[in-house]
PDB file of C-alpha atoms in Angstrom:
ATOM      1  CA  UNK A   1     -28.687-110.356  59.099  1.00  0.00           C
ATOM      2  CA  UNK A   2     -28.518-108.065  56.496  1.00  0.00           C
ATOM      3  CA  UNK A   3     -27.673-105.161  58.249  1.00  0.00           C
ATOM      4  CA  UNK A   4     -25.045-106.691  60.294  1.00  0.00           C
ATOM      5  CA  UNK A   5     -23.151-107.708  56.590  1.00  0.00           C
ATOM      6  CA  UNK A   6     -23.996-104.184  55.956  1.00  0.00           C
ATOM      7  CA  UNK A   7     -22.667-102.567  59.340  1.00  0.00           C
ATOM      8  CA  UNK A   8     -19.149-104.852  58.357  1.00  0.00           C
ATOM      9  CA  UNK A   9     -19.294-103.722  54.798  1.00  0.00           C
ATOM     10  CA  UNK A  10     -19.601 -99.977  55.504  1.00  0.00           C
ATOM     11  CA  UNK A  11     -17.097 -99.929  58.396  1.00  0.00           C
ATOM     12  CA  UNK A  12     -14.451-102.294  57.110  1.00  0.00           C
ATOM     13  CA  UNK A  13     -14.250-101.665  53.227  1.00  0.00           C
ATOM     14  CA  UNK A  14     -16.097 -98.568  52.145  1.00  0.00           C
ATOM     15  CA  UNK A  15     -15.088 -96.398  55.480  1.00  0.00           C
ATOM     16  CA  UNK A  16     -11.334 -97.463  55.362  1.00  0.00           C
ATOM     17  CA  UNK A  17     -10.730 -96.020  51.769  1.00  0.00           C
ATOM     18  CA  UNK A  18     -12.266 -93.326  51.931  1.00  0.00           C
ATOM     19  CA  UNK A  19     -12.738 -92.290  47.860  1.00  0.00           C
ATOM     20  CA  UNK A  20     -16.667 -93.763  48.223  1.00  0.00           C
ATOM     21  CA  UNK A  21     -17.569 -92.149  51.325  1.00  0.00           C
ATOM     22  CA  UNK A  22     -15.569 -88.754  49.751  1.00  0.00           C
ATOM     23  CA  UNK A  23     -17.413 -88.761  46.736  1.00  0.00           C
ATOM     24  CA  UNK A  24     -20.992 -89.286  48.292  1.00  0.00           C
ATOM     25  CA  UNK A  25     -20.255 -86.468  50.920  1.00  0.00           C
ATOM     26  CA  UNK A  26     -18.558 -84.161  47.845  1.00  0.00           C
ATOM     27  CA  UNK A  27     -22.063 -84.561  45.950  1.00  0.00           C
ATOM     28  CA  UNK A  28     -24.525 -84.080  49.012  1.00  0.00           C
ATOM     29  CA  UNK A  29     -22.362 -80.739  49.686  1.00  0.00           C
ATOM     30  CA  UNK A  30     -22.500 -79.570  45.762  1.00  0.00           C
ATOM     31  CA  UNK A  31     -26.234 -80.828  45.976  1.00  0.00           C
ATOM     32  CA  UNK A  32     -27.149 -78.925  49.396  1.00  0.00           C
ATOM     33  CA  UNK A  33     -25.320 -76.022  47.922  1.00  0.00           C
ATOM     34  CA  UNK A  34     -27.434 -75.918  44.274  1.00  0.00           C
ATOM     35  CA  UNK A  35     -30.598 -75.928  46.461  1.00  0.00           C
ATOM     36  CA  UNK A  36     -29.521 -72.864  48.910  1.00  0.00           C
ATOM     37  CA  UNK A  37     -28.052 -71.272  45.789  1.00  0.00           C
ATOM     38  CA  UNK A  38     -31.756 -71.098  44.546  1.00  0.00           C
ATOM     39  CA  UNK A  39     -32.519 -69.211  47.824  1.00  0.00           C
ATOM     40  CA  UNK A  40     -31.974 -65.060  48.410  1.00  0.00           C
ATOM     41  CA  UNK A  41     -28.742 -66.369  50.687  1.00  0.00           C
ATOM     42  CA  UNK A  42     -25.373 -65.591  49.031  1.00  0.00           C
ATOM     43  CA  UNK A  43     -23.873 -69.578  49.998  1.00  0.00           C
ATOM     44  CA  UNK A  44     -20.268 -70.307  49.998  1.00  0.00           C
ATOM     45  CA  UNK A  45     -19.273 -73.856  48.877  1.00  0.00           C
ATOM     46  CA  UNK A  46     -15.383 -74.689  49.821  1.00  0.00           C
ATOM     47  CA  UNK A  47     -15.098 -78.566  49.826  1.00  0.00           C
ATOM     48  CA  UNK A  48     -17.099 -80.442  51.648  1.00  0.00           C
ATOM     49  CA  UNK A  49     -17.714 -77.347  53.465  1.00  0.00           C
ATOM     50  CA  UNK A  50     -21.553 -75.706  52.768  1.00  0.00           C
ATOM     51  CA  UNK A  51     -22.120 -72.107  54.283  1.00  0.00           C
ATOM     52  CA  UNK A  52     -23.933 -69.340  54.064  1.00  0.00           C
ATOM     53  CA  UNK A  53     -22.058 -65.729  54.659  1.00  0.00           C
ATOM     54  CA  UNK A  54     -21.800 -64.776  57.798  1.00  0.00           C
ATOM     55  CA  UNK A  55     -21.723 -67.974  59.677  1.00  0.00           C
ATOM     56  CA  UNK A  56     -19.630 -71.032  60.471  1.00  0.00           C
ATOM     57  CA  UNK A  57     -21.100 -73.612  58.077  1.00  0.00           C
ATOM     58  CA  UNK A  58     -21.731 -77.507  57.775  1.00  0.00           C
ATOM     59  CA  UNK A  59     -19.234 -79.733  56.681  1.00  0.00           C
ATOM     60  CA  UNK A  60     -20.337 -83.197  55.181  1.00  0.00           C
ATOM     61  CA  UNK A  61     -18.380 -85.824  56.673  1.00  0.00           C
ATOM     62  CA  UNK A  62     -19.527 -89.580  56.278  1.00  0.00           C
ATOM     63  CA  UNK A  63     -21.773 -89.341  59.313  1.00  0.00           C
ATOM     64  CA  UNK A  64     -23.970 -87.212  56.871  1.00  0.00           C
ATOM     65  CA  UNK A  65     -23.936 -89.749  53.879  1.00  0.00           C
ATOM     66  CA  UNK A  66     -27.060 -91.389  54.833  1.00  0.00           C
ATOM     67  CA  UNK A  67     -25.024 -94.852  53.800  1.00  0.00           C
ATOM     68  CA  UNK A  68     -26.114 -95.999  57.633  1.00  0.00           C
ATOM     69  CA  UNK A  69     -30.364 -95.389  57.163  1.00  0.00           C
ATOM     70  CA  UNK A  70     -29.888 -96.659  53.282  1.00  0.00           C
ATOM     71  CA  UNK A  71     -28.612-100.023  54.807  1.00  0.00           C
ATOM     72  CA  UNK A  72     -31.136-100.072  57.445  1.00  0.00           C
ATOM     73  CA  UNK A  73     -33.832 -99.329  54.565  1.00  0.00           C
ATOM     74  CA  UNK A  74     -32.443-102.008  52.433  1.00  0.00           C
ATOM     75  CA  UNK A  75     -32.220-104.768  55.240  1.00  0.00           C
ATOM     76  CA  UNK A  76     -36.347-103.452  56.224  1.00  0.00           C
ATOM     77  CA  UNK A  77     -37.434-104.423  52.264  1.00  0.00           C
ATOM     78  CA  UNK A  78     -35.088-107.592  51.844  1.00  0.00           C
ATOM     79  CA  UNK A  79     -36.079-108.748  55.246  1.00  0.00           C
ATOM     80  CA  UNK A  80     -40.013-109.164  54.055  1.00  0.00           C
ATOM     81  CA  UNK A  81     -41.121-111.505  51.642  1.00  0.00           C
ATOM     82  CA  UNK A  82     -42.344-110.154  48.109  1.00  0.00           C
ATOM     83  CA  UNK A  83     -42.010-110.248  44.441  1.00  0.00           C
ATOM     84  CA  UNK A  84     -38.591-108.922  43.330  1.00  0.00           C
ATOM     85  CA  UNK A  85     -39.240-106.710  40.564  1.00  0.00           C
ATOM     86  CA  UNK A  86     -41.322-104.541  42.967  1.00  0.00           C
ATOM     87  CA  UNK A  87     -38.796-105.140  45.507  1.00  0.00           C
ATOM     88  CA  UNK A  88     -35.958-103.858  43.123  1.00  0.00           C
ATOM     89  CA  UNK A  89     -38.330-100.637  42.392  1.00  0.00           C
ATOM     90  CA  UNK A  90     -38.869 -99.771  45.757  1.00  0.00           C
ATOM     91  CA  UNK A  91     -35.026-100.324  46.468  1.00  0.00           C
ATOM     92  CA  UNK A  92     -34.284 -97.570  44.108  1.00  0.00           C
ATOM     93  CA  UNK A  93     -36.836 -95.172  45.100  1.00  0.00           C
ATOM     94  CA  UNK A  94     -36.076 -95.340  48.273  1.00  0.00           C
ATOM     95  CA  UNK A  95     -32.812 -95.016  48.630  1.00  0.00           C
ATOM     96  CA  UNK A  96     -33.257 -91.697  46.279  1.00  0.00           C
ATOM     97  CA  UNK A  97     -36.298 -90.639  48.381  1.00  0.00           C
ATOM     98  CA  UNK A  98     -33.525 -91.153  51.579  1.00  0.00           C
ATOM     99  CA  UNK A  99     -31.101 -89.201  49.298  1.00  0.00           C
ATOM    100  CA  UNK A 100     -33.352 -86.162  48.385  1.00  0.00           C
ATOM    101  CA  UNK A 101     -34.405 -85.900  52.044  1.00  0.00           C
ATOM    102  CA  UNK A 102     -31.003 -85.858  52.996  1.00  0.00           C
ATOM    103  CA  UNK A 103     -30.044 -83.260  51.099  1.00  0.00           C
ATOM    104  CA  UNK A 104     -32.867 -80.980  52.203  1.00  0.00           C
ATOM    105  CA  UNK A 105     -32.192 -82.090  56.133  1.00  0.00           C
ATOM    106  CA  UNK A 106     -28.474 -80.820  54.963  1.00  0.00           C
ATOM    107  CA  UNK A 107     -30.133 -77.524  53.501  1.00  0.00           C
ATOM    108  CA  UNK A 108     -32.015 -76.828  56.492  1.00  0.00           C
ATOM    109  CA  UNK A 109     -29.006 -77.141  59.296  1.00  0.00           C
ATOM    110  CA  UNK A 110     -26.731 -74.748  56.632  1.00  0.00           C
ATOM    111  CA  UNK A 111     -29.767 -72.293  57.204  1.00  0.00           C
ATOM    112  CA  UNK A 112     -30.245 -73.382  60.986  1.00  0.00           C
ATOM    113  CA  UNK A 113     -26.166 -72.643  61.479  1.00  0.00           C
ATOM    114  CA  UNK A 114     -26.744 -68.740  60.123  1.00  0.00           C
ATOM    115  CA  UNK A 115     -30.505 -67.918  61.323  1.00  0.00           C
ATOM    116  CA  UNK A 116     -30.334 -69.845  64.753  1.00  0.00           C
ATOM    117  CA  UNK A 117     -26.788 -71.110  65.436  1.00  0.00           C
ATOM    118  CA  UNK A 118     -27.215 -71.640  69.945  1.00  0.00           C
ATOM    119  CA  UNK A 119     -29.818 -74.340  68.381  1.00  0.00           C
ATOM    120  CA  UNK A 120     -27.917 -75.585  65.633  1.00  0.00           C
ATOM    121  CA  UNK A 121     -26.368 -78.638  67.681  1.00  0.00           C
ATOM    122  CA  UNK A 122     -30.539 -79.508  68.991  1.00  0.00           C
ATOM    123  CA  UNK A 123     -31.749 -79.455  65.447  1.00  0.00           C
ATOM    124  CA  UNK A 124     -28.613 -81.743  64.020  1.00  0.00           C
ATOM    125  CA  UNK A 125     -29.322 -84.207  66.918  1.00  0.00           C
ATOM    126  CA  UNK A 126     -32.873 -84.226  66.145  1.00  0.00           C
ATOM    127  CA  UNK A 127     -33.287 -83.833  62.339  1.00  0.00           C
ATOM    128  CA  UNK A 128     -32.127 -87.459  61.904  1.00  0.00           C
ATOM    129  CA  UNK A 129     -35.417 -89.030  63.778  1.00  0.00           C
ATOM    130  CA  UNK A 130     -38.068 -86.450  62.706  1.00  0.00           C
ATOM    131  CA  UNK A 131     -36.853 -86.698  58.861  1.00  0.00           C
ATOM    132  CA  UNK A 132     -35.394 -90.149  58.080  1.00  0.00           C
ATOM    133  CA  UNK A 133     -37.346 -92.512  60.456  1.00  0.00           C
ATOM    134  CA  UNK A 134     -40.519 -91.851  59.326  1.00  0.00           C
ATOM    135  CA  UNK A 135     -39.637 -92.215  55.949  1.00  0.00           C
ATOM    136  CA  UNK A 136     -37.832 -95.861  56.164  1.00  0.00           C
ATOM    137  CA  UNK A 137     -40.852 -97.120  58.743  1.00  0.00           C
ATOM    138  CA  UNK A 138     -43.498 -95.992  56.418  1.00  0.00           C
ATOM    139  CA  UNK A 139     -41.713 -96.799  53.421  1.00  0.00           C
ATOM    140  CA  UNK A 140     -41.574-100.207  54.932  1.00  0.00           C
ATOM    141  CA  UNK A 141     -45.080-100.215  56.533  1.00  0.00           C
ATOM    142  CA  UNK A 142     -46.408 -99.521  52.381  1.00  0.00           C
ATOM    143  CA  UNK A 143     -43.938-102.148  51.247  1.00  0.00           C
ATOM    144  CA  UNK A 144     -45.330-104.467  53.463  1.00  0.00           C
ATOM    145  CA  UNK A 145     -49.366-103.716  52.893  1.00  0.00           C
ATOM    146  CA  UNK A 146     -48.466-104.027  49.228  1.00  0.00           C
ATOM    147  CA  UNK A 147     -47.265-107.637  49.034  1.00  0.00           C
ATOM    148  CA  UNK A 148     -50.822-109.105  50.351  1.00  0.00           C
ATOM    149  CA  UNK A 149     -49.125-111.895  52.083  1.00  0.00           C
ATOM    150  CA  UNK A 150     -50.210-114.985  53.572  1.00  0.00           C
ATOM    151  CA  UNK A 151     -50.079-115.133  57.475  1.00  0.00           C
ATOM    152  CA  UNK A 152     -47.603-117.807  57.841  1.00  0.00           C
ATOM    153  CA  UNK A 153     -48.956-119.305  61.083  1.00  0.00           C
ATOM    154  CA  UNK A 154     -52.795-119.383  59.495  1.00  0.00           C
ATOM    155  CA  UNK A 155     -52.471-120.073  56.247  1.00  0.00           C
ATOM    156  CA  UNK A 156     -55.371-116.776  55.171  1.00  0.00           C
ATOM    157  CA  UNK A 157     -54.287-113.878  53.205  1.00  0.00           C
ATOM    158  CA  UNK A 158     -53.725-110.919  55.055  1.00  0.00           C
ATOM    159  CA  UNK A 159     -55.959-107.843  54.585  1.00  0.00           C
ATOM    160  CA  UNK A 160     -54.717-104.824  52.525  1.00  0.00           C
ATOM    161  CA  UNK A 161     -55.480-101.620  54.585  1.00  0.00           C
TER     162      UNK A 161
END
């Protein structure tokens, strides 16, 4: 349910505007450049535009925000049951965990577009599942082995792994 107020929120009100979704992608592009800029690569930052000389670059549109898996994250930890101080705690570091590994899935494509560009469109396709679904599933597998919460249909605690 939450996702689907999400999904409406993002697509009808944040997307439309455009100065949310602009400032998110402006920062993951000034982020992703800071971390190539601590590489040997001389990286060109125009924009919303992150490159590296020599080669086409990455531009950051609202595809890249991450706003998408951050709902999907939030709607996985609402949707379980649990005490809401944790719950507010693991809200926050995960949607910065999803934020820091977006920035480094951005850092790697920049470097993928100059070092192996025919497999640049393989490793954008891919990055998403290899990088962010693990992350939100086993964030949400912890949250849920945290909470040591009753089995509703027998009444018994369940088992902490």
């Amino acid at each position: 349910c939450f996702y689907g107020i999400w999904l409406i929120l993002f697509e009808y009100m944040l997307l439309p505007d455009g100065l949310f979704i602009s400032n998110i992608c402006s920062f993951l592009a000034s982020a992703t450049y800071l971390i190539l800029a601590l590489t040997s690569f001389d990286v060109i930052n125009i924009g919303n535009i992150v490159a590296i000389s020599g080669s086409y670059g990455v531009e950051v549109i609202h595809a890249c925000s991450g706003l998408d898996l951050i709902g999907l994250y939030i709607s996985y930890i609402i949707s379980y049951p649990g005490e809401n101080k944790i719950r507010g705690i693991f809200l926050i570091s995960g949607i910065i965990a999803i934020s820091v590994f977006n920035i480094f899935r951005l850092s790697l494509l920049v470097i993928s577009d100059h070092i192996l560009p025919l497999y640049w469109n393989d490793i954008h396709s891919y990055s998403t599942y290899i990088i962010f679904y693990p992350l939100i599933f086993g964030l949400w597998y912890f949250w849920t082995k945290i909470n040591d919460q009753q089995n509703i249909f027998s009444g018994k605690k369940l088992s902490v792994v």
